[in-house]
Amino acid sequence: MTRMTVAELLSSDKFLQEVTLKGWVRTFRANRFIALNDGSTLNNIQCVVDFENTDESVLKRITTSAAVSVKGTLTESQGKGQTVEIQVSEIEILGDSNPEEYPIQPKKHSFEFLRENAHLRIRTNTFSAVMRLRSALSFAVHKYFTENGFYNFHAPIITGSDAEGAGEMFNVTTLDVENLPKTDDGAIDRSKDFFGKTTNLTVSGQLEAETYAMALGKVYTFGPTFRAENSNTTRHLSEFWMIEPEVAFNNLDDNMDLAEDFIKSVVSYVLQNCKDDLAFLDNRLTQEDKSKPVIERNEMSLLEKLNFVVDNNFKRVSYTEAIDILRNSKPNKKKKFQYLINEWGADLQSEHERYLVEKHFKCPVILFDYPANIKAFYMRLNEDGKTVRAMDVLFPGIGEIVGGSQREERLDVLQQKMAELGIEEKELWWYLDTRKFGTAVHSGFGLGFERLVQFTTGMGNIRDVIPYPRTPQNAEF
Ligand code: 4AD
Ligand code: MG
């Protein structure tokens, strides 16, 4: 008899079939009804124990979170809320669980408490739904790019270049920090380090991806990235996963089209393939909203929001237009923004991004053509000499979900920009080579995977959409 999953059994109509299944007890009631879950689906299957013919000693060990193996027949259920159930003929306790010590009780726990028990929170409905969705989204990402002629490119995680400028980096070293080797002038002697030079964990695979796009045409990375910024927000992690497509011959408009099509495609994928988990999360968010003051409630339910994103065009707005809107906005005039927008050139904070998306346009927004001096060195300078072909995709509830640009393909302009910013050419000689040997217009962007998972699951805190979050002062597990 082969072992079947709960998901398979719940959608089966082969009644009176003898089956074996294994899983963890969610609840056991009336010495008779086990709600069994094996992770294959959000839903539990009811297993009805013949308690008169089962040893008292076995019944006692059927406790919440115990691992069990069940043999029985699949029957149509008499009970409400389920179509099938298992009439148990044999039950074996595979692993006991002491209900007094098990931290996850059948009651509502705070997300803070569950974060401290991140190894067990996955056994709750909310986290199992979130993590199944995360897995489905990851598959949808690879599916989208594969079906659109992209090659997956594995960018290095340890990097010898620290010139991307996307954020503070984590140093990678095997030097004895208690006893650092010094050069004659007292500096740390990095030539004695493992790689013979300073190395860091990558903040982005972009620069390396650009070199690959210049030969394979369309590539994408999907890997972990690391930023040592001291940002304690609901949208920042120190270790997060980023998806970075890079496409030869694409200009900024093509890049915006790609970002929009890509996001819509992965969101539609989960709408079609993760219905149970999404329905559960939709309901969770609706319940959570009810406990909030009316003005803080979401205007749309989770499912409405996801369908809205799939069905509507993202609004494309230049930075210059956005500044005009913000300058004349109520919160700016009434000095409600923490950072007031006074002039062109101001960097946008998340309060401004969220105003544009949530209050003004009420839809996803792509801002483009930012001032050169608030963006990275590699972005294509526009003819006006003061803006660059940058784009940020802004989402309701999240703010920036994508950052990207058309890249500066002109060697002399790039060299001049690097000189202005003090980036040494010898640091990035290999990057400059792409501009010497067959340079071409090209573009790409980075999507923060956890921000996408946050949006799709409706979870308020980014720490609740990655299995083991790393944030300042926190790397437990
Ligand atoms: O805007 P960023 O810094 O762009 C880059 O790194 C470019 N090299 C991307 C490219 O053009 N290939 O980061 C891209 C995205 C952001 O829009 C955001 O979604 C996410 O990565 N992100 C973070 N997510 C979680 N925690 C953080 N600390 C993040 N920093 C950026
Ligand atoms: Mg950015």
Coordinates of C-alpha atoms and ligand atoms in Angstrom, one line a residue:
M1 CA 0.0 0.0 0.0
T2 CA 1.6 3.2 -1.1
R3 CA 1.5 6.2 1.2
M4 CA -0.7 9.1 0.1
T5 CA -0.7 12.7 1.0
V6 CA -3.6 14.6 2.6
A7 CA -3.9 16.7 -0.6
E8 CA -4.3 13.6 -2.7
L9 CA -6.8 12.0 -0.4
L10 CA -8.9 15.2 0.0
S11 CA -9.4 15.3 -3.8
S12 CA -10.0 11.6 -4.2
D13 CA -13.3 9.9 -4.7
K14 CA -12.0 6.3 -4.6
F15 CA -14.0 5.4 -1.6
L16 CA -13.4 2.2 0.4
Q17 CA -9.9 2.3 -0.7
E18 CA -7.3 1.1 1.9
V19 CA -4.8 3.9 2.4
T20 CA -1.7 4.7 4.5
L21 CA -0.9 8.3 5.4
K22 CA 1.6 10.0 7.8
G23 CA 1.5 13.4 9.3
W24 CA 1.2 15.4 12.5
V25 CA -1.8 15.7 14.7
R26 CA -3.3 19.2 14.7
T27 CA -6.1 18.3 17.2
F28 CA -7.6 15.2 18.7
R29 CA -11.1 15.5 20.0
A30 CA -13.5 13.3 21.9
N31 CA -10.9 10.5 21.9
R32 CA -12.0 9.9 18.4
F33 CA -11.4 12.6 15.7
I34 CA -7.8 13.4 14.6
A35 CA -7.3 16.4 12.4
L36 CA -4.2 15.3 10.6
N37 CA -1.9 17.6 8.5
D38 CA 1.1 16.6 6.5
G39 CA 2.0 20.0 4.9
S40 CA 0.8 19.0 1.4
T41 CA -2.2 21.3 1.8
L42 CA -3.6 23.8 4.2
N43 CA -6.4 21.5 4.9
N44 CA -6.5 18.7 7.5
I45 CA -8.0 15.3 6.9
Q46 CA -10.2 13.9 9.6
C47 CA -9.2 10.4 10.8
V48 CA -11.8 8.6 12.9
V49 CA -10.2 6.4 15.5
D50 CA -12.1 3.3 16.6
F51 CA -11.4 4.1 20.3
E52 CA -13.1 0.9 21.7
N53 CA -10.5 -1.2 19.8
T54 CA -7.5 1.0 20.4
D55 CA -5.3 0.7 23.4
E56 CA -5.7 3.3 26.0
S57 CA -1.9 3.8 26.0
V58 CA -1.9 4.6 22.3
L59 CA -4.9 7.0 22.6
K60 CA -3.0 8.9 25.3
R61 CA -0.2 9.5 22.9
I62 CA -2.3 11.1 20.2
T63 CA -1.5 14.7 21.2
T64 CA -1.2 17.9 19.2
S65 CA 2.0 17.8 17.0
A66 CA 2.7 14.1 17.5
A67 CA 3.8 12.3 14.3
V68 CA 1.6 9.4 13.4
S69 CA 1.1 6.8 10.7
V70 CA -2.4 5.9 10.0
K71 CA -3.9 3.0 8.0
G72 CA -7.6 2.9 7.1
T73 CA -10.3 3.3 4.5
L74 CA -11.3 6.4 2.7
T75 CA -15.0 7.1 3.1
E76 CA -17.4 9.9 2.4
S77 CA -17.7 12.0 5.5
Q78 CA -20.8 12.4 7.5
G79 CA -19.5 15.4 9.4
K80 CA -19.8 19.0 8.3
G81 CA -16.9 20.9 6.6
Q82 CA -15.3 17.9 4.9
T83 CA -16.2 15.6 2.1
V84 CA -13.9 12.6 2.9
E85 CA -12.5 11.1 6.0
I86 CA -10.4 8.1 7.0
Q87 CA -11.9 5.3 9.1
V88 CA -8.7 4.2 11.0
S89 CA -7.9 0.5 11.3
E90 CA -4.4 0.9 12.6
I91 CA -2.5 3.8 14.1
E92 CA 1.1 4.0 15.0
I93 CA 2.8 6.8 17.0
L94 CA 5.9 7.7 15.1
G95 CA 7.0 10.5 17.4
D96 CA 5.5 11.6 20.6
S97 CA 5.0 15.3 21.5
N98 CA 4.6 16.6 25.0
P99 CA 1.6 18.9 24.9
E100 CA 2.7 20.7 28.1
E101 CA 6.0 21.7 26.5
Y102 CA 4.9 22.3 22.9
P103 CA 4.9 26.1 22.4
I104 CA 2.3 26.4 19.7
Q105 CA -1.0 26.1 21.5
P106 CA -4.4 25.9 19.6
K107 CA -5.0 29.6 20.2
K108 CA -4.0 32.8 18.5
H109 CA -0.3 33.6 19.0
S110 CA 1.3 37.0 18.2
F111 CA 3.6 37.1 15.2
E112 CA 6.4 38.3 17.5
F113 CA 6.0 35.2 19.6
L114 CA 6.0 33.0 16.5
R115 CA 9.1 34.7 15.2
E116 CA 10.9 33.6 18.4
N117 CA 9.8 30.1 17.5
A118 CA 10.4 30.3 13.8
H119 CA 11.3 26.6 13.7
L120 CA 7.8 25.7 14.8
R121 CA 5.7 28.5 13.4
I122 CA 5.7 26.7 10.1
R123 CA 3.3 24.3 11.7
T124 CA 0.6 26.9 11.9
N125 CA -1.9 27.5 9.1
T126 CA -0.7 31.1 8.4
F127 CA 3.0 30.2 8.0
S128 CA 2.4 27.1 6.1
A129 CA 0.2 29.0 3.7
V130 CA 2.8 31.8 3.4
M131 CA 5.7 29.4 2.8
R132 CA 3.8 27.3 0.2
L133 CA 3.0 30.5 -1.6
R134 CA 6.6 31.6 -1.4
S135 CA 7.6 28.3 -3.0
A136 CA 5.0 28.6 -5.7
L137 CA 6.1 32.2 -6.5
S138 CA 9.7 31.0 -6.8
F139 CA 8.6 28.4 -9.3
A140 CA 6.6 31.0 -11.2
V141 CA 9.7 33.2 -11.4
H142 CA 11.7 30.5 -13.0
K143 CA 8.8 29.4 -15.2
Y144 CA 8.3 33.0 -16.5
F145 CA 11.9 33.5 -17.5
T146 CA 12.4 30.1 -18.9
E147 CA 9.3 30.4 -21.1
N148 CA 10.5 33.8 -22.3
G149 CA 13.9 32.8 -23.4
F150 CA 16.0 33.8 -20.4
Y151 CA 18.9 31.9 -19.0
N152 CA 19.3 31.6 -15.3
F153 CA 22.7 32.9 -14.2
H154 CA 24.2 32.2 -10.8
A155 CA 26.0 35.4 -9.6
P156 CA 28.8 34.9 -7.1
I157 CA 27.8 35.4 -3.5
I158 CA 31.3 36.3 -2.3
T159 CA 32.4 39.3 -4.3
G160 CA 35.7 41.0 -4.8
S161 CA 34.2 44.2 -6.0
D162 CA 32.5 46.6 -3.7
A163 CA 31.7 49.3 -6.2
E164 CA 28.0 48.6 -6.8
G165 CA 27.1 51.2 -4.2
A166 CA 23.7 49.6 -3.4
G167 CA 24.4 49.5 0.3
E168 CA 26.7 48.6 3.2
M169 CA 28.4 45.3 2.8
F170 CA 29.3 42.3 5.1
N171 CA 33.0 41.6 5.1
V172 CA 34.0 38.0 4.4
T173 CA 37.2 37.1 6.1
T174 CA 39.1 34.2 7.7
L175 CA 41.6 36.5 9.4
D176 CA 41.8 36.1 13.2
V177 CA 39.9 39.2 14.3
E178 CA 41.7 39.1 17.7
N179 CA 45.0 39.2 16.0
L180 CA 44.9 41.0 12.7
P181 CA 48.0 41.0 10.5
K182 CA 49.1 44.6 9.8
T183 CA 51.1 46.2 7.0
D184 CA 54.0 48.5 7.8
D185 CA 51.8 51.5 7.8
G186 CA 49.4 49.9 10.3
A187 CA 46.6 49.0 8.0
I188 CA 45.0 45.5 8.0
D189 CA 47.0 43.3 5.6
R190 CA 44.3 42.0 3.4
S191 CA 46.9 40.1 1.3
K192 CA 47.0 37.6 4.2
D193 CA 43.3 37.0 4.0
F194 CA 41.8 33.9 2.4
F195 CA 41.3 35.4 -1.1
G196 CA 44.4 37.6 -0.8
K197 CA 42.2 40.7 -0.9
T198 CA 39.1 42.3 0.7
T199 CA 35.9 40.3 -0.1
N200 CA 32.3 40.9 0.8
L201 CA 28.9 39.3 0.6
T202 CA 27.2 40.5 -2.6
V203 CA 24.6 43.3 -2.4
S204 CA 23.4 42.5 -6.0
G205 CA 24.3 40.3 -8.9
Q206 CA 23.7 43.0 -11.4
L207 CA 27.2 43.9 -12.6
E208 CA 28.1 40.3 -13.2
A209 CA 24.7 39.7 -14.9
E210 CA 25.4 42.6 -17.3
T211 CA 28.5 40.7 -18.5
Y212 CA 26.4 37.6 -19.2
A213 CA 23.7 39.6 -20.9
M214 CA 26.3 40.8 -23.3
A215 CA 26.8 37.2 -24.6
L216 CA 23.6 35.3 -23.7
G217 CA 21.2 38.1 -24.5
K218 CA 18.6 37.6 -21.8
V219 CA 19.7 36.4 -18.3
Y220 CA 18.3 36.5 -14.8
T221 CA 19.7 35.9 -11.3
F222 CA 17.7 34.7 -8.4
G223 CA 19.8 34.5 -5.4
P224 CA 20.5 35.7 -1.9
T225 CA 21.8 39.3 -1.4
F226 CA 23.1 40.9 1.8
R227 CA 23.0 44.4 3.1
A228 CA 24.5 45.6 6.4
E229 CA 22.2 48.6 6.8
N230 CA 20.8 49.3 10.1
S231 CA 17.2 49.5 8.8
N232 CA 14.7 48.3 11.3
T233 CA 11.5 48.5 9.2
T234 CA 8.8 46.1 8.1
R235 CA 10.3 46.1 4.6
H236 CA 14.0 45.5 5.2
L237 CA 16.1 42.4 5.8
S238 CA 19.8 42.0 6.1
E239 CA 19.7 38.9 3.9
F240 CA 17.1 38.8 1.2
W241 CA 16.5 37.1 -2.2
M242 CA 16.6 39.2 -5.3
I243 CA 15.6 38.5 -8.9
E244 CA 17.6 40.4 -11.4
P245 CA 16.9 40.1 -15.1
E246 CA 19.3 41.8 -17.5
V247 CA 18.5 42.1 -21.2
A248 CA 20.8 43.2 -24.1
F249 CA 19.3 45.7 -26.5
N250 CA 16.4 46.6 -24.2
N251 CA 15.8 50.3 -23.5
L252 CA 14.0 51.7 -20.5
D253 CA 10.5 51.3 -22.0
D254 CA 11.3 47.7 -22.8
N255 CA 12.5 47.3 -19.2
M256 CA 9.2 48.7 -17.8
D257 CA 7.2 46.4 -20.0
L258 CA 9.2 43.5 -18.8
A259 CA 8.8 44.4 -15.1
E260 CA 5.1 44.8 -15.5
D261 CA 4.5 41.7 -17.5
F262 CA 6.7 39.6 -15.2
I263 CA 5.0 40.8 -12.0
K264 CA 1.5 40.2 -13.5
S265 CA 2.5 36.8 -14.7
V266 CA 3.8 35.5 -11.3
V267 CA 0.8 37.0 -9.5
S268 CA -1.6 35.3 -11.9
Y269 CA 0.2 32.0 -11.5
V270 CA -0.5 32.0 -7.7
L271 CA -4.0 33.2 -8.2
Q272 CA -4.6 30.1 -10.4
N273 CA -2.5 27.6 -8.5
C274 CA -2.7 28.5 -4.8
K275 CA -6.4 29.1 -4.3
D276 CA -6.8 27.4 -0.8
D277 CA -3.8 29.2 0.7
L278 CA -4.8 32.6 -0.8
A279 CA -8.4 32.2 0.4
F280 CA -7.1 31.5 3.9
L281 CA -4.7 34.5 3.8
D282 CA -7.5 36.7 2.3
N283 CA -9.7 35.8 5.2
R284 CA -6.9 36.3 7.8
L285 CA -6.3 39.8 6.5
T286 CA -10.0 40.6 6.6
Q287 CA -10.2 39.5 10.2
E288 CA -7.1 41.4 11.1
D289 CA -8.6 44.5 9.5
K290 CA -11.7 44.3 11.6
S291 CA -9.6 45.0 14.7
K292 CA -8.1 48.1 13.2
P293 CA -9.5 51.7 13.2
V294 CA -11.6 52.3 10.0
I295 CA -9.0 54.6 8.4
E296 CA -6.2 52.1 8.7
R297 CA -8.2 49.3 7.0
N298 CA -7.4 48.1 3.6
E299 CA -9.7 49.3 0.9
M300 CA -9.5 46.0 -1.0
S301 CA -9.3 42.5 0.2
L302 CA -6.1 40.6 -0.6
L303 CA -7.7 38.8 -3.5
E304 CA -9.2 42.0 -4.9
K305 CA -5.8 43.6 -4.6
L306 CA -4.0 40.8 -6.5
N307 CA -6.7 40.7 -9.2
F308 CA -6.4 44.5 -9.5
V309 CA -2.7 44.3 -10.1
V310 CA -3.1 41.7 -12.8
D311 CA -6.0 43.5 -14.6
N312 CA -4.8 47.1 -14.6
N313 CA -1.9 48.9 -16.3
F314 CA 0.8 50.3 -14.0
K315 CA 0.8 54.1 -14.1
R316 CA 4.1 55.4 -15.6
V317 CA 5.1 58.8 -14.2
S318 CA 8.3 60.7 -14.5
Y319 CA 10.2 61.8 -11.4
T320 CA 9.6 65.4 -12.4
E321 CA 5.8 64.9 -12.6
A322 CA 5.9 63.1 -9.3
I323 CA 7.7 66.0 -7.6
D324 CA 5.0 68.4 -8.9
I325 CA 2.2 66.1 -7.5
L326 CA 3.9 65.7 -4.2
R327 CA 4.8 69.4 -3.8
N328 CA 1.1 70.3 -4.3
S329 CA -0.2 67.5 -2.2
K330 CA -2.2 68.0 1.0
P331 CA 0.3 66.3 3.4
N332 CA 3.1 68.4 2.0
K333 CA 1.2 71.7 2.3
K334 CA -0.1 70.8 5.8
K335 CA 3.5 69.7 6.7
K336 CA 2.3 66.1 7.4
F337 CA 5.2 64.5 5.6
Q338 CA 8.2 63.9 7.8
Y339 CA 10.4 65.0 4.8
L340 CA 8.8 67.9 3.0
I341 CA 9.2 68.1 -0.7
N342 CA 10.5 71.6 -1.6
E343 CA 12.4 71.2 -4.7
W344 CA 13.3 69.1 -7.7
G345 CA 16.1 66.8 -6.8
A346 CA 14.8 65.6 -3.5
D347 CA 15.1 61.9 -2.8
L348 CA 11.8 60.2 -2.3
Q349 CA 11.1 58.6 1.0
S350 CA 8.7 55.7 1.4
E351 CA 6.0 58.1 2.8
H352 CA 6.1 59.9 -0.6
E353 CA 6.1 56.7 -2.6
R354 CA 3.1 55.4 -0.7
Y355 CA 1.2 58.7 -1.1
L356 CA 1.6 58.5 -4.8
V357 CA 0.5 54.8 -5.0
E358 CA -2.1 54.6 -2.3
K359 CA -3.7 58.1 -2.2
H360 CA -3.0 59.8 -5.6
F361 CA -2.9 57.2 -8.3
K362 CA -4.5 54.3 -6.4
C363 CA -2.6 51.7 -8.5
P364 CA 0.9 50.4 -9.0
V365 CA 3.2 53.2 -10.3
I366 CA 6.5 53.1 -12.3
L367 CA 8.5 56.2 -11.6
F368 CA 11.3 56.9 -14.1
D369 CA 13.9 59.5 -15.1
Y370 CA 15.3 60.3 -11.7
P371 CA 17.9 62.9 -10.9
A372 CA 21.4 61.5 -11.7
N373 CA 22.8 62.4 -8.3
I374 CA 20.4 60.3 -6.2
K375 CA 20.9 57.1 -8.3
A376 CA 23.7 54.7 -9.0
F377 CA 26.7 55.4 -11.3
Y378 CA 25.8 52.8 -13.9
M379 CA 22.5 54.3 -15.0
R380 CA 22.2 55.8 -18.5
L381 CA 22.5 59.6 -18.5
N382 CA 19.6 61.3 -20.4
E383 CA 20.2 64.0 -23.0
D384 CA 19.2 66.7 -20.5
G385 CA 22.4 65.9 -18.6
K386 CA 20.8 65.8 -15.2
T387 CA 18.4 62.8 -15.2
V388 CA 19.1 59.1 -15.6
R389 CA 17.1 56.3 -17.1
A390 CA 16.2 54.8 -13.7
M391 CA 12.8 53.2 -12.8
D392 CA 11.3 52.2 -9.6
V393 CA 8.1 50.2 -9.4
L394 CA 6.0 51.2 -6.4
F395 CA 3.3 49.0 -4.9
P396 CA 0.5 49.7 -2.5
G397 CA 1.4 48.7 1.1
I398 CA 5.0 48.0 0.1
G399 CA 6.4 51.0 -1.6
E400 CA 9.4 50.2 -3.8
I401 CA 9.2 46.6 -5.0
V402 CA 11.5 46.9 -8.1
G403 CA 14.5 49.1 -8.8
G404 CA 16.1 49.1 -12.2
S405 CA 17.5 51.1 -15.1
Q406 CA 18.8 51.3 -18.6
R407 CA 22.6 51.0 -18.2
E408 CA 25.2 53.5 -19.3
E409 CA 26.6 51.8 -22.4
R410 CA 29.0 54.6 -23.4
L411 CA 32.5 54.0 -22.2
D412 CA 33.5 57.6 -21.9
V413 CA 30.4 58.7 -20.1
L414 CA 30.7 55.8 -17.7
Q415 CA 34.4 56.5 -17.0
Q416 CA 33.7 60.2 -16.4
K417 CA 30.9 59.3 -13.9
M418 CA 33.1 56.8 -12.1
A419 CA 35.8 59.4 -11.8
E420 CA 33.4 62.0 -10.4
L421 CA 32.3 59.5 -7.7
G422 CA 35.9 58.3 -7.0
I423 CA 35.2 54.7 -8.2
E424 CA 38.6 53.4 -9.3
E425 CA 38.7 51.9 -12.8
K426 CA 41.0 49.1 -11.6
E427 CA 38.2 47.9 -9.3
L428 CA 35.8 47.4 -12.2
W429 CA 38.1 46.8 -15.2
W430 CA 36.1 43.7 -16.2
Y431 CA 32.8 45.7 -16.1
L432 CA 34.4 48.4 -18.3
D433 CA 35.5 45.8 -20.7
T434 CA 31.8 45.1 -21.7
R435 CA 31.8 48.8 -22.9
K436 CA 34.9 48.3 -24.9
F437 CA 34.1 45.0 -26.7
G438 CA 30.8 45.3 -28.5
T439 CA 28.9 47.6 -26.1
A440 CA 25.1 47.8 -26.6
V441 CA 22.1 49.4 -25.1
H442 CA 20.9 47.1 -22.2
S443 CA 18.6 47.2 -19.2
G444 CA 17.6 45.3 -16.2
F445 CA 16.1 45.5 -12.7
G446 CA 16.0 44.0 -9.3
L447 CA 12.8 42.7 -7.6
G448 CA 13.0 42.0 -3.9
F449 CA 11.5 38.6 -3.6
E450 CA 10.3 39.0 0.0
R451 CA 8.6 42.2 -0.9
L452 CA 6.7 40.3 -3.6
V453 CA 5.8 37.5 -1.1
Q454 CA 4.7 40.2 1.3
F455 CA 2.4 41.7 -1.3
T456 CA 1.0 38.4 -2.4
T457 CA 0.3 37.1 1.0
G458 CA -0.8 40.3 2.6
M459 CA 1.7 39.9 5.5
G460 CA 2.5 43.2 7.2
N461 CA 6.1 42.4 8.2
I462 CA 8.8 41.2 5.9
R463 CA 10.2 39.0 8.7
D464 CA 7.2 36.8 8.4
V465 CA 7.7 35.9 4.7
I466 CA 11.2 34.4 4.9
P467 CA 11.8 31.2 7.0
Y468 CA 14.6 32.6 9.2
P469 CA 14.9 36.4 9.0
R470 CA 18.2 38.1 9.5
T471 CA 18.0 41.7 10.7
P472 CA 20.2 43.9 12.8
Q473 CA 20.9 42.2 16.2
N474 CA 19.1 39.0 15.1
A475 CA 20.5 35.9 13.5
E476 CA 18.9 33.2 15.6
F477 CA 18.5 29.7 14.0
Ligands
4AD1 O1 16.9 49.1 -5.7 P1 17.9 48.1 -5.4 O2 19.0 48.5 -4.4 O3 18.5 47.8 -6.8 C1 19.6 47.0 -7.0 O4 20.2 46.4 -6.2 C2 20.0 46.9 -8.5 N1 21.3 46.4 -8.6 C3 18.9 46.1 -9.2 C4 19.2 45.9 -10.7 O5 19.0 46.9 -11.4 N2 19.6 44.7 -11.1 O6 17.2 46.8 -4.9 C5 16.3 46.1 -5.7 C6 15.1 45.7 -4.9 C7 14.3 46.8 -4.2 O7 13.4 47.4 -5.1 C8 13.6 46.1 -3.1 O8 12.5 45.4 -3.6 C9 14.6 45.0 -2.7 O9 15.5 44.8 -3.8 N3 15.4 45.4 -1.6 C10 15.2 44.8 -0.3 N4 14.4 43.9 0.1 C11 14.5 43.5 1.4 N5 15.4 44.1 2.3 C12 16.2 45.0 1.9 N6 17.1 45.5 2.7 C13 16.2 45.4 0.5 N7 16.9 46.3 -0.2 C14 16.4 46.3 -1.5
MG2 MG 16.2 51.0 -5.1

